[in-house]
Short mmCIF file of C-alpha atoms and ligand atoms in Angstrom, two decimals:
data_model
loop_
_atom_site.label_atom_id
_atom_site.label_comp_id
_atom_site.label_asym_id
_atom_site.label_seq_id
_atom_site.Cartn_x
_atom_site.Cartn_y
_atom_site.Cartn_z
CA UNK K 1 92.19 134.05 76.05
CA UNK K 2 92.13 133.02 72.46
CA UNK K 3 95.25 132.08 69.95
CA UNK K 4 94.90 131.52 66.33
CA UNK K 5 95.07 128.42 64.77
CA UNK K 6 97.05 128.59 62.39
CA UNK K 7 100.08 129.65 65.21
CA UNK K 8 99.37 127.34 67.29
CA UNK K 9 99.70 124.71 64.26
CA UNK K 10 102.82 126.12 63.06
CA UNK K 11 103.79 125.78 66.90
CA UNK K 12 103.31 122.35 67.37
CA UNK K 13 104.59 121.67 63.93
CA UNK K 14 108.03 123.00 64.74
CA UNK K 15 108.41 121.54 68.14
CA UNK K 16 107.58 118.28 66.92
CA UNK K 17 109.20 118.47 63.46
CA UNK K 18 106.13 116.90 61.94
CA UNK K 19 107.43 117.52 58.59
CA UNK K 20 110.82 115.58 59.08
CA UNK K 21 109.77 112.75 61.33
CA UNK K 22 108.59 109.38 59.47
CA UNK K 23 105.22 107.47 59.96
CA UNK K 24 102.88 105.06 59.20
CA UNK K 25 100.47 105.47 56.17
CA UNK K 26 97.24 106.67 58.30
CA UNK K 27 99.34 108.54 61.14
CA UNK K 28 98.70 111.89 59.01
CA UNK K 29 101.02 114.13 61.50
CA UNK K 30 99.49 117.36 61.81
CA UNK K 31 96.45 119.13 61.42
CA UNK K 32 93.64 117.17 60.35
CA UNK K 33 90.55 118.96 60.65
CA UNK K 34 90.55 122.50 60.42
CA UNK K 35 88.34 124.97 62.45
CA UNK K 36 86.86 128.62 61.08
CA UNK K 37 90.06 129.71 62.99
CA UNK K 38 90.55 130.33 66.65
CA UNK K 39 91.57 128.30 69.87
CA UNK K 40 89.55 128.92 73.05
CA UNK K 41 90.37 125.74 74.52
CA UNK K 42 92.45 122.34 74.09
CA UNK K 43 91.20 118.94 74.61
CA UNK K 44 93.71 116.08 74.66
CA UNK K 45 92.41 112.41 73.82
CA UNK K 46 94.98 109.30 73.44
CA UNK K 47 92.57 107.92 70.67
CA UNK K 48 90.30 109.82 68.67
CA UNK K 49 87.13 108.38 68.71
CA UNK K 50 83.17 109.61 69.69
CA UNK K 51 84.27 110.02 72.96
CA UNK K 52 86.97 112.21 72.61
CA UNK K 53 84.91 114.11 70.16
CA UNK K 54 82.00 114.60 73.49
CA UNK K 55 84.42 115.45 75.49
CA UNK K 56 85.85 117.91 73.89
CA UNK K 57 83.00 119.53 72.86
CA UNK K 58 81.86 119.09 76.46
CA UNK K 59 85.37 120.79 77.59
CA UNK K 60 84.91 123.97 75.31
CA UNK K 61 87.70 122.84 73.37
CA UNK K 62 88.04 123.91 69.73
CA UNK K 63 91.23 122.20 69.58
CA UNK K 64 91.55 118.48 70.07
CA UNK K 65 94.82 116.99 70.42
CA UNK K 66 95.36 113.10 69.91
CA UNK K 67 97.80 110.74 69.49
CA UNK K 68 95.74 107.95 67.05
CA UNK K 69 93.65 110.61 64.39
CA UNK K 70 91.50 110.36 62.54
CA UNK K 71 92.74 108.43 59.79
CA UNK K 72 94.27 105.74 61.55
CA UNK K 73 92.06 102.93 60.01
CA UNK K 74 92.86 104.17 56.34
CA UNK K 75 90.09 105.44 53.74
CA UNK K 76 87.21 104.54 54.92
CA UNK K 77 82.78 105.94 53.59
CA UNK K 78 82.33 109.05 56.26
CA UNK K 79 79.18 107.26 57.29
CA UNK K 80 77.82 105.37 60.79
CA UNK K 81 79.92 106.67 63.14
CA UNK K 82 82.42 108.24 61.44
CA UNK K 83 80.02 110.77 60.23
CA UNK K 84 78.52 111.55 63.37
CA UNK K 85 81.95 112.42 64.79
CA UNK K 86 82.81 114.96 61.90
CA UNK K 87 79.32 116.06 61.83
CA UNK K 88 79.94 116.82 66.01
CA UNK K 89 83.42 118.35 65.04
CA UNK K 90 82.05 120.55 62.53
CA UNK K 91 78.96 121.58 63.90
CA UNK K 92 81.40 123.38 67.18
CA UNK K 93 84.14 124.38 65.41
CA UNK K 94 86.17 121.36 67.02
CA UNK K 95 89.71 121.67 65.15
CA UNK K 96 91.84 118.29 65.49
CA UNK K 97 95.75 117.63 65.79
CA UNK K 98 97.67 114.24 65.78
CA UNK K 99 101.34 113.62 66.60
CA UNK K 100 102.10 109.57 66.27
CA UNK K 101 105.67 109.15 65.99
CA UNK K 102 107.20 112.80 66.33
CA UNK K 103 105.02 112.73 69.68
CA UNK K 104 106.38 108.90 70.68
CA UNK K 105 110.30 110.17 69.44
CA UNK K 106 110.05 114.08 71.17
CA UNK K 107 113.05 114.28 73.65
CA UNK K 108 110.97 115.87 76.60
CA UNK K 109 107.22 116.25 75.54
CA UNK K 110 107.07 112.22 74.24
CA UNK K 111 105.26 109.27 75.00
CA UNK K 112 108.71 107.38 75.90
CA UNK K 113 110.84 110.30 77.51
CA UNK K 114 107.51 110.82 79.89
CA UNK K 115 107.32 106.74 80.32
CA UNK K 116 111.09 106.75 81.52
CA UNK K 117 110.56 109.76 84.05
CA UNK K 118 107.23 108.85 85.82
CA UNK K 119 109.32 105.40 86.24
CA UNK K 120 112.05 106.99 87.68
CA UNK K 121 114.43 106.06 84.38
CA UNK K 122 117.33 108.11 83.35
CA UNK K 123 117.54 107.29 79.26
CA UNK K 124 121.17 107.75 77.69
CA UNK K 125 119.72 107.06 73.82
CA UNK K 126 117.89 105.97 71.52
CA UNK K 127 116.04 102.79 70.96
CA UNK K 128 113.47 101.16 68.72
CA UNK K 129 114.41 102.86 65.19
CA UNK K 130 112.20 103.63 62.42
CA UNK K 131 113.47 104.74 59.04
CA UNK K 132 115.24 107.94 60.67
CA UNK K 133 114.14 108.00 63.83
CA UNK K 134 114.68 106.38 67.28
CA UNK K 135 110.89 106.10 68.82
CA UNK K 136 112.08 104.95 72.03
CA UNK K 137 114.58 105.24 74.73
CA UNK K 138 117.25 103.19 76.29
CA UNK K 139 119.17 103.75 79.65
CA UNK K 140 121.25 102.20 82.63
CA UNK K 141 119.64 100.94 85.98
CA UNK K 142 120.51 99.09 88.59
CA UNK K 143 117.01 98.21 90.46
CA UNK K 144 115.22 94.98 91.31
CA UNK K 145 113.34 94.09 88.03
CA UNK K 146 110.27 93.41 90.12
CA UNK K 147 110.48 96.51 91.71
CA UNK K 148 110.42 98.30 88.56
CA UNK K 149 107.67 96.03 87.21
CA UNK K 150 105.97 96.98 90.15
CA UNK K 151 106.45 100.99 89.49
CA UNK K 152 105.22 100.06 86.22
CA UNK K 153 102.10 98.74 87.50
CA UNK K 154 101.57 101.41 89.65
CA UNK K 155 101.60 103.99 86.54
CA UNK K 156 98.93 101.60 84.72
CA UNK K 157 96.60 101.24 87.43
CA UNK K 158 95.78 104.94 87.14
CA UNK K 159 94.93 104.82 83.77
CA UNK K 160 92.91 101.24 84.46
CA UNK K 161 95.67 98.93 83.67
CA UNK K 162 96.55 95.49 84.83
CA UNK K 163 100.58 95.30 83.82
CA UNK K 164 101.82 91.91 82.66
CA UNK K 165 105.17 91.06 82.93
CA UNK K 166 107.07 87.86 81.02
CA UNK K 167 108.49 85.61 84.44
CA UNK K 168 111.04 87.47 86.26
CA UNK K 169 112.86 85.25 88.41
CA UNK K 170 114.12 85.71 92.02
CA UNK K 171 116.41 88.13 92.76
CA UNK K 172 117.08 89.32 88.91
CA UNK K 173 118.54 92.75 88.65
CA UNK K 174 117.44 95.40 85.59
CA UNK K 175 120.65 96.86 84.12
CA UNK K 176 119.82 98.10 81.06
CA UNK K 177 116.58 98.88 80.16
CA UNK K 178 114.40 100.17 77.10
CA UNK K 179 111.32 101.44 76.76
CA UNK K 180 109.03 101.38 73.32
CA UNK K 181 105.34 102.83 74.36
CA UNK K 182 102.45 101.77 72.70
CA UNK K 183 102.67 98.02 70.39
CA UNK K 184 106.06 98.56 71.47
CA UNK K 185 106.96 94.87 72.16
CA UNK K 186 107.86 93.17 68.44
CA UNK K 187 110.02 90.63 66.65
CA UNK K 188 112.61 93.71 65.92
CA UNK K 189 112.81 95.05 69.29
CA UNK K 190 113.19 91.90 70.83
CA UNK K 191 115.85 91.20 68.83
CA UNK K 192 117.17 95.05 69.45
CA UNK K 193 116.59 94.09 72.64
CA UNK K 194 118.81 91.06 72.27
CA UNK K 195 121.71 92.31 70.62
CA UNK K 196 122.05 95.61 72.55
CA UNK K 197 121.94 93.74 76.06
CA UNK K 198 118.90 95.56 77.20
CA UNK K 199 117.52 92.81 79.88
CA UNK K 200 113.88 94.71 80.43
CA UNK K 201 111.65 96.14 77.43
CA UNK K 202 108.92 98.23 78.72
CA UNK K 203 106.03 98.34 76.70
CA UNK K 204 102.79 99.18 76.07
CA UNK K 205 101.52 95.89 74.62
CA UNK K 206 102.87 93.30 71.96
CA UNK K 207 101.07 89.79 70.45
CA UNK K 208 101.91 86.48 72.52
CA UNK K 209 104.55 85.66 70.59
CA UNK K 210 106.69 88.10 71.87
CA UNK K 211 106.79 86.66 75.23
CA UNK K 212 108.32 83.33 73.95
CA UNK K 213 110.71 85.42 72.41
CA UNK K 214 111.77 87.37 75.33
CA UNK K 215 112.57 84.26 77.04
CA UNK K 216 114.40 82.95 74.79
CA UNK K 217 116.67 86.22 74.51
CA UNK K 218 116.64 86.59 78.09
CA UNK K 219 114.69 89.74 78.14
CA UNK K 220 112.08 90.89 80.65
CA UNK K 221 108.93 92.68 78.72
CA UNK K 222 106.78 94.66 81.02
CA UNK K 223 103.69 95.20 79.03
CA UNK K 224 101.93 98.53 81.04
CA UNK K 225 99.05 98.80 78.27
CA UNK K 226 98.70 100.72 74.88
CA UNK K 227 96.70 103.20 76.09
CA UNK K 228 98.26 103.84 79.64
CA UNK K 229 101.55 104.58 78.08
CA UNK K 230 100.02 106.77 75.53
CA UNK K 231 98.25 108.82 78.31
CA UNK K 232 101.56 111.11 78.45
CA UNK K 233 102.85 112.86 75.34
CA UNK K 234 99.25 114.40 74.16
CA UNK K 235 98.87 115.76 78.26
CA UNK K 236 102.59 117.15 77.72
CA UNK K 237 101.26 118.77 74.45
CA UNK K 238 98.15 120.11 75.57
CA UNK K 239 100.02 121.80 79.04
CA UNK K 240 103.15 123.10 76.26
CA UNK K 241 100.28 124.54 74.19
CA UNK K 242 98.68 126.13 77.85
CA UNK K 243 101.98 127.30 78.51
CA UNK K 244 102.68 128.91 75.02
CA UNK K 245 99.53 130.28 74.40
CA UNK K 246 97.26 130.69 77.44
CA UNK K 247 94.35 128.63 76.49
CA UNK K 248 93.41 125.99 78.83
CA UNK K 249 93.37 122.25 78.43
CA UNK K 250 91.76 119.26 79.61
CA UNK K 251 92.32 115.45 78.92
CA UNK K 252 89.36 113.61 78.01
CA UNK K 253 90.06 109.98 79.54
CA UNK K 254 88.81 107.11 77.98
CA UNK K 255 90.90 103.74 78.48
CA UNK K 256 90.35 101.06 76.36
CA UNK K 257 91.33 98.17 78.93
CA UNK K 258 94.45 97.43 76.53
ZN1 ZN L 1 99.81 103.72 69.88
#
């Protein structure tokens, strides 16, 4: 079973409304590298890197699927090991795709929709906006915060994460919640955080800072890792793309240990 490119592009392009969502400078939502023009196969990769490159080609892929492309460091010489990965890509007819922030923001298929399910989290809105767009979610609980700290954990370990949490003292209840996956914990969603009366951020990571912060707002951050909480919207993608056009997928795991 093969699908064409182009389709599946135009696919994933609508269902993540690439074209409307904001970004960052080197996000480059969409295609990025182009194939001769057929899907056998799908790779997904959080990161793109020489890894994710190997495993794809190892996979059969022609199509690999990531979250941070291949542009995420800005213009930089295609030489060292840049090259080699685009030489790799090229030489099998590897086509990539990244989805940053449409991917984090998607209602079902995102990073922060999939966080707040596999932690058992019902979201009611938005949370963490950027320009247009809420990247996060934001719902009502009423659960031990240590108990959901320690569902949190259990999510990270898979992906080979040690989840830190700010001190949650005895007892403390998590009523409202948000989630923000990825550097997720900041000075703005802290303060989001604050002013909303969300008393547990999930995250993926944040600097050290933000843990003075949350104390001081009375906020428990649960950092699960960058990477762990990234693991879910390209697997969502790849399995929609499955789903939609009958080629198979794969994720090509490699954690970073943040
Ligand atoms: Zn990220």
């Amino acid at each position: 079973m093969t699908a064409a490119l182009h389709a599946v592009v135009a696919a994933l392009d609508a269902e993540l409304r690439t074209r409307e969502i904001p970004d960052y400078g080197g996000a480059v939502n969409g295609l990025q590298l182009a194939n001769p023009g057929e899907v056998r196969g799908v790779a997904a990769a959080v990161d793109f890197s020489r890894a994710a490159v190997d495993g794809a080609i190892a996979a059969g892929a022609s199509l690999l699927v990531v979250h941070h492309g291949m542009f995420w460091g800005g213009a930089q010489p295609i030489v060292g090991p840049a090259y080699e990965r685009l030489q790799r890509l090229l030489a099998h007819d590897v086509a990539v795709y990244a989805s940053h922030l449409p991917l984090d923001a998607h209602p079902t298929l995102g990073n922060n929709a999939g966080l707040a399910r596999a932690l058992g989290l019902e979201p009611d809105g938005g949370f963490a906006r950027y320009k247009t767009v809420d990247v996060g979610v934001t719902g009502e609980a009423d659960v031990e915060t240590a108990a959901l700290a320690a569902r949190a954990s259990a999510f990270a370990a898979e992906w080979g994460h040690a989840t830190r949490t700010t001190p949650i003292a005895a007892g403390r209840r998590t009523r409202r919640w948000a989630i923000c996956t990825g550097a997720g914990a900041s000075t703005d969603t802290l303060r989001e955080a604050g002013e909303r009366g969300v008393d547990t951020l999930i995250v993926g990571e944040g600097p050290h800072h933000t843990a003075i912060d949350a104390v001081e707002r009375d906020v428990v951050v649960i950092y699960a890792g960058h990477y762990a909480t990234e693991t879910i919207g390209v697997r969502a993608l790849a399995a929609w793309i499955e789903e939609r056009f009958g080629v198979p997928w794969t994720f090509v795991g490699e954690p970073t240990g943040l």
